[in-house]
Coordinates of C-alpha atoms in Angstrom, one line a residue:
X3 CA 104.7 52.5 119.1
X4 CA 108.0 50.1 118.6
X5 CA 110.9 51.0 120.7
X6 CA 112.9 50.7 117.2
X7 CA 110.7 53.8 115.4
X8 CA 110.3 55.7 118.5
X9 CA 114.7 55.5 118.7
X10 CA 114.3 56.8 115.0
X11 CA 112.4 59.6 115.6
X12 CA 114.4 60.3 118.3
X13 CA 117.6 60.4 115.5
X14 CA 115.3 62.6 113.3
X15 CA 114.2 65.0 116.1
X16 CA 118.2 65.5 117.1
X17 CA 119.4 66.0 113.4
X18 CA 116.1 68.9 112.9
X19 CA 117.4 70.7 116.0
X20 CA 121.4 70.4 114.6
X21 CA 120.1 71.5 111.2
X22 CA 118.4 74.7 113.0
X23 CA 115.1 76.1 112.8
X24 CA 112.7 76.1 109.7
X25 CA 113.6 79.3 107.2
X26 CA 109.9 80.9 108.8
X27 CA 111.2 80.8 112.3
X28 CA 114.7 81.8 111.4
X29 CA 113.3 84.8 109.1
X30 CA 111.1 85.7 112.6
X31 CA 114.7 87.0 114.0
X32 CA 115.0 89.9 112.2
X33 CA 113.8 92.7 114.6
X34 CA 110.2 94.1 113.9
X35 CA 110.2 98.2 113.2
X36 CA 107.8 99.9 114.7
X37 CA 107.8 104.2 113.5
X38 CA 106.1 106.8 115.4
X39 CA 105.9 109.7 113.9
X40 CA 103.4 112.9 115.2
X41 CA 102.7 116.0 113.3
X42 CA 104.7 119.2 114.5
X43 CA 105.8 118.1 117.8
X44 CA 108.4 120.3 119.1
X45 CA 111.1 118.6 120.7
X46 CA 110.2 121.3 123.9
X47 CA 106.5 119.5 124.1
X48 CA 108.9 116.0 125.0
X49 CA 109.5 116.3 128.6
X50 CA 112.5 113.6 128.1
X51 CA 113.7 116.9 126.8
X52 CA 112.3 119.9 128.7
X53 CA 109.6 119.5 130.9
X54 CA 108.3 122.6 131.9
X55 CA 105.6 122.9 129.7
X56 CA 104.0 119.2 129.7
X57 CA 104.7 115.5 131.0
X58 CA 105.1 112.7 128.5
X59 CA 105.6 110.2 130.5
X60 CA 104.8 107.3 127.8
X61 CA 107.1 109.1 125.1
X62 CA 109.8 109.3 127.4
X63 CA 109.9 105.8 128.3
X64 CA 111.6 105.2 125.2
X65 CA 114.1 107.5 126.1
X66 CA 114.7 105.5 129.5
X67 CA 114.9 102.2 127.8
X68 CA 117.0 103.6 124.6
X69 CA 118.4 106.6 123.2
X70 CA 117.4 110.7 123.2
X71 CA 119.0 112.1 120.3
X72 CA 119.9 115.9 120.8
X73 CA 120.8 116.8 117.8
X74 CA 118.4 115.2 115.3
X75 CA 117.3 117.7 112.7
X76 CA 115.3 117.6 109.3
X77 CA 116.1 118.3 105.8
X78 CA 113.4 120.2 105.3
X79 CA 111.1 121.8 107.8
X80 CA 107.4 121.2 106.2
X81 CA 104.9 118.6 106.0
X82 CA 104.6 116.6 103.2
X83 CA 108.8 117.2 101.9
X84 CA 110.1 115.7 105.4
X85 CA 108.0 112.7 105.2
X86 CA 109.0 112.2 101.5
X87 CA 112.6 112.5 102.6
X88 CA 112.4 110.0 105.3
X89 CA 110.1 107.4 103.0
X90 CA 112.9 107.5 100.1
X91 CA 116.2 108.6 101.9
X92 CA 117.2 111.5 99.7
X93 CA 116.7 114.9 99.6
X94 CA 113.8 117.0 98.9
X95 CA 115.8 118.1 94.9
X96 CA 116.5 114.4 94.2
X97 CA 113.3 113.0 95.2
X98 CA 111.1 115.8 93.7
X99 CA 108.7 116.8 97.0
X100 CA 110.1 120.1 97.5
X101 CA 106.9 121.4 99.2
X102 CA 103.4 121.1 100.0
X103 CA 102.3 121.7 96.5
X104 CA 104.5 119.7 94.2
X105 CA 103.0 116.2 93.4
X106 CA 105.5 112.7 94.9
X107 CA 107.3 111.4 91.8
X108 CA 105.7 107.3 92.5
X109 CA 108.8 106.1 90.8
X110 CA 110.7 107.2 93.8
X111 CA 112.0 103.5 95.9
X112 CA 110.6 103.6 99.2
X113 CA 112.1 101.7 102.1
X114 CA 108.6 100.4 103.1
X115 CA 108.9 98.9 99.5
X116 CA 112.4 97.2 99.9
X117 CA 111.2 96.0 103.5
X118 CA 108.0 94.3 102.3
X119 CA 110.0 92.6 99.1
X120 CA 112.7 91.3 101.6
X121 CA 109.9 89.4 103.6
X122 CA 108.2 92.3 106.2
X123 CA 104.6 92.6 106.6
X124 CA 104.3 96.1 106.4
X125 CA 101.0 98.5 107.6
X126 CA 100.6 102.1 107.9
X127 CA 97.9 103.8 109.9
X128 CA 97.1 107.4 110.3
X129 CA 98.6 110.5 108.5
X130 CA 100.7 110.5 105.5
X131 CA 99.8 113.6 104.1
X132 CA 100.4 112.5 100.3
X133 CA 99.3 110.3 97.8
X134 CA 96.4 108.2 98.8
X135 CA 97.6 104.5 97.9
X136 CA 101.2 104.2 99.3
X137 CA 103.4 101.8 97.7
X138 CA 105.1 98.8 100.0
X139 CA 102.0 98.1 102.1
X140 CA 99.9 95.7 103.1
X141 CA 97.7 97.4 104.4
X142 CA 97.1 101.0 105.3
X143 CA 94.4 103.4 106.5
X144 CA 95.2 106.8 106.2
X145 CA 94.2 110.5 106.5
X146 CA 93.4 112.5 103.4
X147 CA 95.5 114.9 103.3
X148 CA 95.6 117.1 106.9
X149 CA 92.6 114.9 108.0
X150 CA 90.4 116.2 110.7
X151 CA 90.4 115.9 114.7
X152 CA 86.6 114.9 115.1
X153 CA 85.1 111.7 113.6
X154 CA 87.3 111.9 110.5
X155 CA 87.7 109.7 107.3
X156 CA 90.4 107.5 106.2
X157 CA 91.3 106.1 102.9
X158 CA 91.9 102.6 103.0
X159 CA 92.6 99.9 99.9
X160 CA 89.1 98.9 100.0
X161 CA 87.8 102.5 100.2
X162 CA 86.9 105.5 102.1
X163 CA 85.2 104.9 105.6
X164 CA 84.7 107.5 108.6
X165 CA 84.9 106.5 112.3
X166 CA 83.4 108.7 114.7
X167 CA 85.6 109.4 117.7
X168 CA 88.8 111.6 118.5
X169 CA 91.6 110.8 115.7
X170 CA 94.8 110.2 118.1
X171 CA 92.6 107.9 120.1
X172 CA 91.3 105.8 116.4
X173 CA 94.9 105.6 115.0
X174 CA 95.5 103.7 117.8
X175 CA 92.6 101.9 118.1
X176 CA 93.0 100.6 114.2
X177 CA 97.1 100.2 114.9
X178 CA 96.2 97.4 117.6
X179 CA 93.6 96.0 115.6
X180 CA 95.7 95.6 113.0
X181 CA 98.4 94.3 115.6
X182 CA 96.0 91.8 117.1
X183 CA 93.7 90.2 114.7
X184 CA 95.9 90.3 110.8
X185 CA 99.6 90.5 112.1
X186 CA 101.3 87.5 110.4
X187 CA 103.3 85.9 113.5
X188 CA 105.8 84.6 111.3
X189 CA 106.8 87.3 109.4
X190 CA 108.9 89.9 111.2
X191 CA 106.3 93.3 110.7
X192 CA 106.9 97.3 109.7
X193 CA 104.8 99.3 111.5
X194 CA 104.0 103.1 110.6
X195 CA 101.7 104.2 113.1
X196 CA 101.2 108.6 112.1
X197 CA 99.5 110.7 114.3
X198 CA 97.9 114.2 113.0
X199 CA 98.3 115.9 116.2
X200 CA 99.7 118.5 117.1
X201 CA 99.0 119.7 113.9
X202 CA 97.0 122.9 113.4
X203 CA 94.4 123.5 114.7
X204 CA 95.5 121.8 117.4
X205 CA 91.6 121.0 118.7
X206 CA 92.2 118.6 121.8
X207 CA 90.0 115.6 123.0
X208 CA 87.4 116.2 125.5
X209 CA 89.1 115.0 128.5
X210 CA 92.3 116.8 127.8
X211 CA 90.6 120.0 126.3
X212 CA 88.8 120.5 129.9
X213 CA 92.0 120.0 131.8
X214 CA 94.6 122.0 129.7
X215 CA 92.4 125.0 129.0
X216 CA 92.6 125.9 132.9
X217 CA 96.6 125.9 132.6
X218 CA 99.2 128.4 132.6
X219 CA 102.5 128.0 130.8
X220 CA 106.0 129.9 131.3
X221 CA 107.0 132.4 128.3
X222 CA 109.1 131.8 126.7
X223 CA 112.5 133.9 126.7
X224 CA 111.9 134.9 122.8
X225 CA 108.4 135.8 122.8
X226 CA 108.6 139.6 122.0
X227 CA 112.0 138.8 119.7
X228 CA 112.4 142.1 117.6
X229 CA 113.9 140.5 114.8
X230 CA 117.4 142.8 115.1
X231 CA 120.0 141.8 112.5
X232 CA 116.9 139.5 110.6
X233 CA 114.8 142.3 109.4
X234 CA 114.6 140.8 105.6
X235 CA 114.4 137.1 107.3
X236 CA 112.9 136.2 110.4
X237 CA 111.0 139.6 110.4
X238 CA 109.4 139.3 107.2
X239 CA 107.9 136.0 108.2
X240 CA 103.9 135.7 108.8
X241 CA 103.6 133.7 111.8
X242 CA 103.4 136.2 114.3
X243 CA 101.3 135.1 117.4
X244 CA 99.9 138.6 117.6
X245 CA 99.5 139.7 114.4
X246 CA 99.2 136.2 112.4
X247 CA 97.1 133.3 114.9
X248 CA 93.8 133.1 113.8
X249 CA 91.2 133.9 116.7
X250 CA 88.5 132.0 115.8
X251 CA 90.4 129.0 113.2
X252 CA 93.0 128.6 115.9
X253 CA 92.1 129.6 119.0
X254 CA 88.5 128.8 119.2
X255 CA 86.9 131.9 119.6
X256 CA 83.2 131.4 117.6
X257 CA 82.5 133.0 114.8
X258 CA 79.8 134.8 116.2
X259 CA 81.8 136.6 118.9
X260 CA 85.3 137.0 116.6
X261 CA 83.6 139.1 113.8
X262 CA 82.1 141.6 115.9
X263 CA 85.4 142.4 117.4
X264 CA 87.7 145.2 115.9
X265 CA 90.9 142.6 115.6
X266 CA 92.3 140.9 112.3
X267 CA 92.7 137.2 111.7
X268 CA 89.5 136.2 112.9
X269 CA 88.9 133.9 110.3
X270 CA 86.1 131.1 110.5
X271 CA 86.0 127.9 113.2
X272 CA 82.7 126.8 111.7
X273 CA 84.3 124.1 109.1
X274 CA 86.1 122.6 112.1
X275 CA 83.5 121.9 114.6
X276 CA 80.7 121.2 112.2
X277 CA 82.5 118.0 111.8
X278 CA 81.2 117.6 116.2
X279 CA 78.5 115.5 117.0
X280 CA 75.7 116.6 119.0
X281 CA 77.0 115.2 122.1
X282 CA 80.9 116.4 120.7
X283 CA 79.9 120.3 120.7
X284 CA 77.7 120.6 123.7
X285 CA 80.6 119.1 125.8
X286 CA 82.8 121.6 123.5
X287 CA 81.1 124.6 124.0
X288 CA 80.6 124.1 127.4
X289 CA 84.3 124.8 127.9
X290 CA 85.3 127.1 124.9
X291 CA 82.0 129.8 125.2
X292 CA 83.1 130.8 128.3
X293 CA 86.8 131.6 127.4
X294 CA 85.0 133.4 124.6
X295 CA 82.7 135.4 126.5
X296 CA 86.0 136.5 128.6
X297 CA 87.8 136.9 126.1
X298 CA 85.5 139.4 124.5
X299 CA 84.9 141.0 127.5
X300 CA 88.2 142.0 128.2
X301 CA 89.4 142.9 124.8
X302 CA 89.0 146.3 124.6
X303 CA 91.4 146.9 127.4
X304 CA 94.2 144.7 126.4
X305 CA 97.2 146.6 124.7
X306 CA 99.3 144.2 121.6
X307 CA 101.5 143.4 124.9
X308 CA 98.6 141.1 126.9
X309 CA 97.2 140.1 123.7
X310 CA 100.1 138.6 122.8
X311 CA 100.2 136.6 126.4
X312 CA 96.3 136.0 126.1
X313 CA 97.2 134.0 122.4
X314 CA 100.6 132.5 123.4
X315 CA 99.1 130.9 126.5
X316 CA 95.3 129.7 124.7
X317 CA 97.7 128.1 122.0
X318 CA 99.6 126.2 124.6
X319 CA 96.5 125.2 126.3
X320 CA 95.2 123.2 123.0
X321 CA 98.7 122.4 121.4
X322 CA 100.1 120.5 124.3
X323 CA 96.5 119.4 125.0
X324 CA 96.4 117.3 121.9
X325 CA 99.9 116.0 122.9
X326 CA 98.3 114.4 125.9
X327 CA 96.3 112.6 123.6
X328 CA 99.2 111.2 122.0
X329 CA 101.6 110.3 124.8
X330 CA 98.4 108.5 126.3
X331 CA 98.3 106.6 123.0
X332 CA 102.2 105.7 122.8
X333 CA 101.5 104.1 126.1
X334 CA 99.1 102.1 124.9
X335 CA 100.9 100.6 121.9
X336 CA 104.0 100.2 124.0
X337 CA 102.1 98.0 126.6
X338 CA 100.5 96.5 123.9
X339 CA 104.6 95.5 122.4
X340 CA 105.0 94.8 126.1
X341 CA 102.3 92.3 127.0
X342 CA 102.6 90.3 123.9
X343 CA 106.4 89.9 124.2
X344 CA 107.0 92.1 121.6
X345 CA 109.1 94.3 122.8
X346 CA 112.5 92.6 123.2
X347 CA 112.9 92.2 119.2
X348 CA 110.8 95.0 118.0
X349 CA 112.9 98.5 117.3
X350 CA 110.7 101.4 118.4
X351 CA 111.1 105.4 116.7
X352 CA 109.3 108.2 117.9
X353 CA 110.0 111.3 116.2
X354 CA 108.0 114.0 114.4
X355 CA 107.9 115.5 110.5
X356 CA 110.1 118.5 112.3
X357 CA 110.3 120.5 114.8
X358 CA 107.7 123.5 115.7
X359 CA 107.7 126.9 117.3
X360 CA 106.0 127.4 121.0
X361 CA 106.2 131.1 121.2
X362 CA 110.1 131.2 120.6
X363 CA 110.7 134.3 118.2
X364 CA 106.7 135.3 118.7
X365 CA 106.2 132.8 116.0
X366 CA 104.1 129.2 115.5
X367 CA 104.5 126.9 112.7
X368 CA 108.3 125.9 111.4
X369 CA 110.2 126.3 108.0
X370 CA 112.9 128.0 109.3
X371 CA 116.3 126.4 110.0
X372 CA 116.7 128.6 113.5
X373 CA 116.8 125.5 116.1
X374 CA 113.1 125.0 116.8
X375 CA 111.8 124.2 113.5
X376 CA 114.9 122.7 112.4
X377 CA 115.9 120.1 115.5
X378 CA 113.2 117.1 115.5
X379 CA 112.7 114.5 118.5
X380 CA 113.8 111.5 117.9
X381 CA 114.2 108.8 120.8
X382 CA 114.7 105.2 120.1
X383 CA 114.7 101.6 121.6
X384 CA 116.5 98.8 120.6
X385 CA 116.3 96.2 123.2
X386 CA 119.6 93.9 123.7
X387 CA 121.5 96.6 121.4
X388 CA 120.8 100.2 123.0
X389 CA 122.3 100.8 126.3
X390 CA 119.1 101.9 128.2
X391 CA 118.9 105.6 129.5
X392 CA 121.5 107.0 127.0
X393 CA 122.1 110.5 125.1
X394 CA 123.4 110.8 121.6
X395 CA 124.7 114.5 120.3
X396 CA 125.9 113.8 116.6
X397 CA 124.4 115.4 114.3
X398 CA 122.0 112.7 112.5
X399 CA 119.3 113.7 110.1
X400 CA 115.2 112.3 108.8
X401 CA 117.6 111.8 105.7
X402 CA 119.2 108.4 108.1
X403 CA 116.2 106.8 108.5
X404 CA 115.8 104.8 105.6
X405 CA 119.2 103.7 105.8
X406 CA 119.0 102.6 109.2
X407 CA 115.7 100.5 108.7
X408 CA 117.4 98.5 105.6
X409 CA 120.6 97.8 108.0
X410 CA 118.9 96.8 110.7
X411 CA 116.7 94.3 108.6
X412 CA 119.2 93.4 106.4
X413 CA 119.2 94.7 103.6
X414 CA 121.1 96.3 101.1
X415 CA 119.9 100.4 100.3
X416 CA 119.7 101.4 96.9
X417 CA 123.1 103.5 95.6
X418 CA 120.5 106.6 95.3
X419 CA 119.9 106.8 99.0
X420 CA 122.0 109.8 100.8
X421 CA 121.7 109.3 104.3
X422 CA 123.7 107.2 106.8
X423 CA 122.5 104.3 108.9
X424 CA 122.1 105.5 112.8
X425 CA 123.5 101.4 113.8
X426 CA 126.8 102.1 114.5
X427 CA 125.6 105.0 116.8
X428 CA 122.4 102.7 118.5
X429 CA 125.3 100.1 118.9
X430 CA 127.5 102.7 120.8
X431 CA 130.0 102.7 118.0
X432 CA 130.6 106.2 118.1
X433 CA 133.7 105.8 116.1
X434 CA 132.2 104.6 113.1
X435 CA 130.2 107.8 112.4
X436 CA 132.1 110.6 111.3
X437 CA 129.4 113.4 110.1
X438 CA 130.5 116.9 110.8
X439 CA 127.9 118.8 109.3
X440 CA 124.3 118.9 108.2
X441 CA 122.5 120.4 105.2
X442 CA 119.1 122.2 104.8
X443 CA 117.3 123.3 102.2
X444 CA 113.5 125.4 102.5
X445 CA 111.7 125.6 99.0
X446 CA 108.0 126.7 99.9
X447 CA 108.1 130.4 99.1
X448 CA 105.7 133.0 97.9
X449 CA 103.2 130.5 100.4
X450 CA 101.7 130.6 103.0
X451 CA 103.7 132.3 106.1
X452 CA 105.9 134.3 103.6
X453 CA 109.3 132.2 104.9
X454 CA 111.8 132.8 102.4
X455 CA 114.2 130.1 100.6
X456 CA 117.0 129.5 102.1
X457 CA 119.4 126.8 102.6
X458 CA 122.3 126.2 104.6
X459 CA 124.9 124.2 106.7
X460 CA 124.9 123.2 110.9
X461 CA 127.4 122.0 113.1
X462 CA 127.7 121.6 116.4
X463 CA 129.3 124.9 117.0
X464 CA 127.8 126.9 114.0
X465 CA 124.8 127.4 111.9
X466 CA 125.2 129.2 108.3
X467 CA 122.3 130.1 106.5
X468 CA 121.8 131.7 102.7
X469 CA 118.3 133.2 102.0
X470 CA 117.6 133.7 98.1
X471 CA 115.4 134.1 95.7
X472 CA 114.0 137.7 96.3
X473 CA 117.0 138.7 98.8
X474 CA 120.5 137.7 99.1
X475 CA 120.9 137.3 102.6
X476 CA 123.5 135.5 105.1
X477 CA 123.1 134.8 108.6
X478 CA 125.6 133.1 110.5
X479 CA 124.8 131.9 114.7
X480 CA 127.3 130.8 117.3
X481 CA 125.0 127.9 118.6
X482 CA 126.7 127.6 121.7
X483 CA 126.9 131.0 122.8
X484 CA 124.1 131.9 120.9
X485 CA 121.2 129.0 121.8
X486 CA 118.4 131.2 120.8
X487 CA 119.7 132.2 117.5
X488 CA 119.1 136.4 118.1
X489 CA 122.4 137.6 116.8
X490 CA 123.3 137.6 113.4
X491 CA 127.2 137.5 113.3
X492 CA 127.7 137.2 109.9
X493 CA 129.5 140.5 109.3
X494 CA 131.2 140.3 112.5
X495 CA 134.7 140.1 111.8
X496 CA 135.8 138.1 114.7
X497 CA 133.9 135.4 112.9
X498 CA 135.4 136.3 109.6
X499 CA 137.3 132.6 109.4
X500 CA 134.5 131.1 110.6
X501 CA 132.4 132.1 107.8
X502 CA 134.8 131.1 105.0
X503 CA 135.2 127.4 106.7
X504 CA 131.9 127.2 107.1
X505 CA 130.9 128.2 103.4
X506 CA 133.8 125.7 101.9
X507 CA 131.7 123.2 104.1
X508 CA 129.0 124.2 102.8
X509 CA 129.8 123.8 98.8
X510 CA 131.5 120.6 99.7
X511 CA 127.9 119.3 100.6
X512 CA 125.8 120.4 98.1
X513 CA 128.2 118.7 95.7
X514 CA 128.0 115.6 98.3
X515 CA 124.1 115.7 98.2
X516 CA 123.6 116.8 94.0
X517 CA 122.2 120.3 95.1
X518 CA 123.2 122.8 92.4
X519 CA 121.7 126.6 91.6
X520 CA 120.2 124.9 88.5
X521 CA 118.4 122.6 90.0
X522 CA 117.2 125.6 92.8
X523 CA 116.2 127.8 89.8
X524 CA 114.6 124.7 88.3
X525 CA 111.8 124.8 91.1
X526 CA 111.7 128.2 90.8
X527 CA 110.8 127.2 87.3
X528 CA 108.5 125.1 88.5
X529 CA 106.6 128.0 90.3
X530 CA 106.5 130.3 87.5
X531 CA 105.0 127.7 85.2
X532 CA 102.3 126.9 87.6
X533 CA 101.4 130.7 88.0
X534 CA 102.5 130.5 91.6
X535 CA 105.0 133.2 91.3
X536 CA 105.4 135.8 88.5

């Protein structure tokens, strides 16, 4: 090569590098989004926030190398509704998934959609619990519908397949693959990677099943809550460990033993394990015939007192045994982020569909707006923008989510969208958030577990709730002197100011958000038409 062309491409290779990098490189900048998102995980199963039931030491490494949000609530406390709210970033009466039942209006703009037209390769794996081809992917396999625990089936764009296996362990497993072998390296990626667990029925892997089932848990301080001052609320619900768990659906007991027992709710395990291998149910009854077989020997002694403690503690043994399964998991996709040099660009979200009740008020499940079903995990890392090892109080909602995604990648949200990006707060810009207050609104009702509408308003310092429909009910809770949410001060006249403020605050943000009484008795409508309600 001539001295003269190699001095030119020495010109040329000094004018690229003042130019900058190629638009493919440049666009590879923008920070990767990777959302974690598990299925009725209490914020109490997180030991980054209590750890005296379990250790989740993969989970809570986000918290060490980001941010623990201790005030993060939902919208909506139920399935289907929250994970609408955080796809579209609006509220369960303006995007039209009020509840389990209602259908997704497809003309709602999803973030997932934005993020994929403004250059993202985007992928969802695991549970979505609606609508079985998501818009604004490139590729998805997902649950249909709840999905199962045991070799279960996933709906993919080129059709159904089934994998056998445990399902915490195969999200993950088809997450990486994805990750490894179709990731485009030059496109910055969205990631939605949905676990089913903890949902109901809450059936463990092997190796955690045969671990967890020998534990003992504390009770919690709520567990025999008589309802005082809720009588027409929180009493009326059916979720009742003792009289509502299901002894053979939920807490394993086979069918064979539960129906020859004089106790209600024994329903039927057998469409739950017939989905076990050969190999699956020999290793599963070796472990759950035997708590059987105690169980039923003890029975006829045990007064509603030890039954009670006998439930609480076997559903704590398989709840927080599936959550082993997916803080194992978590760990692997974060070492995965890790060894590939991922990690320093990539923003990582764990967080779940909404919160869950472990015992507190005697109750499982959620759709309340007391603390536990309404307050959500949600930890985040951001490396080179989140202080490491940090804790964030404002109140922030699944309604920000969307919001924040778009900012952080760039681009603008849609007018429509009612949350507020969580930037300023990962940036430590505390002063650029000013939200006092957060609304709630619970549609799912006559349904399952008989919890009545209601919506209402949070603060820091204050919860008020309105139940309707069938009653006309108001609660009010001092959250600070009142954590667990037993005293009902609404007619208290010390708190007689406190009420009006908080009801002008209230008003102000259903006219913020669109909510009206015409659009509630619209979905009451709704019901009536589809013979749900008379």
């Amino acid at each position: 090569m001539s001295p003269k062309f190699i001095g030119l491409a020495l010109v040329g290779a000094l004018l690229f590098s003042c130019t900058g990098p190629s638009p493919k490189k440049a666009e590879n900048k923008r920070p990767n989004i990777v959302f974690i998102m598990s299925d009725d995980h209490a914020y109490q199963a997180i030991s980054a926030y209590d750890d005296r039931l379990i250790q989740t030491p993969n989970i809570d490494r986000i918290a060490k190398e980001g941010m623990l949000f201790t005030n993060a609530t939902v919208t909506n406390s139920i399935c289907a509704p929250s994970r609408a709210v955080i796809l579209t970033g609006k509220h369960s009466h303006l995007n039209g998934k009020v509840d389990n039942r209602t259908p997704f209006d497809t003309t709602n703009v999803t973030f997932p959609q934005l993020l994929q037209k403004a250059g993202y390769q985007t992928a969802m794996f695991g549970k979505l619990h609606f609508g079985n081809n998501p818009k604004g992917f490139d590729e998805f396999k997902i649950l249909p519908g709840q999905g199962e625990y045991y070799n279960p089936k996933f709906i993919t764009q080129k059709g159904d397949t089934t994998v056998s296996g445990y399902v915490t362990d195969i999200i993950t497993d088809l997450t990486l693959d994805w990750m490894e072998k179709r990731r485009d390296t030059t496109k910055p990626f969205l990631l939605m990677y949905l676990h089913k667990a903890p949902h109901r029925s809450w059936m463990p892997a092997e190796r955690h099943y045969k671990a967890f089932t020998q534990k003992t848990f504390p009770l919690p301080e709520t567990l025999f809550d008589d309802y005082k001052s809720r009588e027409t609320t929180a009493g009326s619900a059916e979720m009742n460990i003792l009289r509502h768990m299901q002894l053979s659906y939920d807490l394993k007991i086979p069918d064979s033993i539960a129906k020859t027992l004089d106790i209600k709710n024994w329903n039927n395990i057998g469409n739950r394990v017939s989905r076990l291998d050969p190999e699956q149910r020999a290793a599963w009854d070796a472990v759950y015939d035997p708590i059987a077989e105690d169980f039923a020997r003890r029975f006829p002694e045990m007064n509603d007192s030890t039954l009670m403690v006998w439930k609480y503690q076997r559903y704590m043994q398989d709840y927080l045994g599936t959550i082993a399964g997916v803080d194992e998991n978590v760990g692997r996709l974060l070492d995965y982020l890790d060894e590939k040099k991922l990690s320093e660009n990539t923003l990582v979200v764990y967080t779940s569909d909404q919160g869950f009740y472990l015992g507190e008020h005697g109750w499982f499940d959620k759709r309340f707006m007391y603390n536990e079903s309404f307050k959500t995990p949600l930890l985040i890392k951001w490396p080179n923008v989140i202080t490491p090892n940090t804790t964030e109080d404002e109140m922030v909602q699944n309604l920000d989510f969307a919001q924040t995604f778009l900012e952080v990648a760039g681009v603008t949200p849609p007018e429509e969208m009612q949350g507020e990006s969580l930037v300023p707060l990962l940036k430590g810009e505390k002063e650029l958030w000013d939200r006092e207050a957060v609304y709630y609104h619970y549609y799912e009702y006559p349904a399952e577990h008989a919890v009545k509408r209601h919506y209402g308003i949070a603060t820091k310092e204050y919860k008020l709730i309105h139940f309707y429909y069938d009653v006309d009910k108001w609660e009010l809770y001092d959250r600070a002197k009142d954590p667990n949410e037993t005293n009902n001060v609404y007619e208290d006249p010390e708190y007689a100011q406190v009420v009006a403020d908080m009801k002008q605050k209230l008003e102000e943000l259903r006219k913020k958000y669109k909510d009206s009484d015409e659009l509630t008795n619209g979905y009451i409508q709704i019901y009536k038409d589809n013979g749900w309600i008379e």
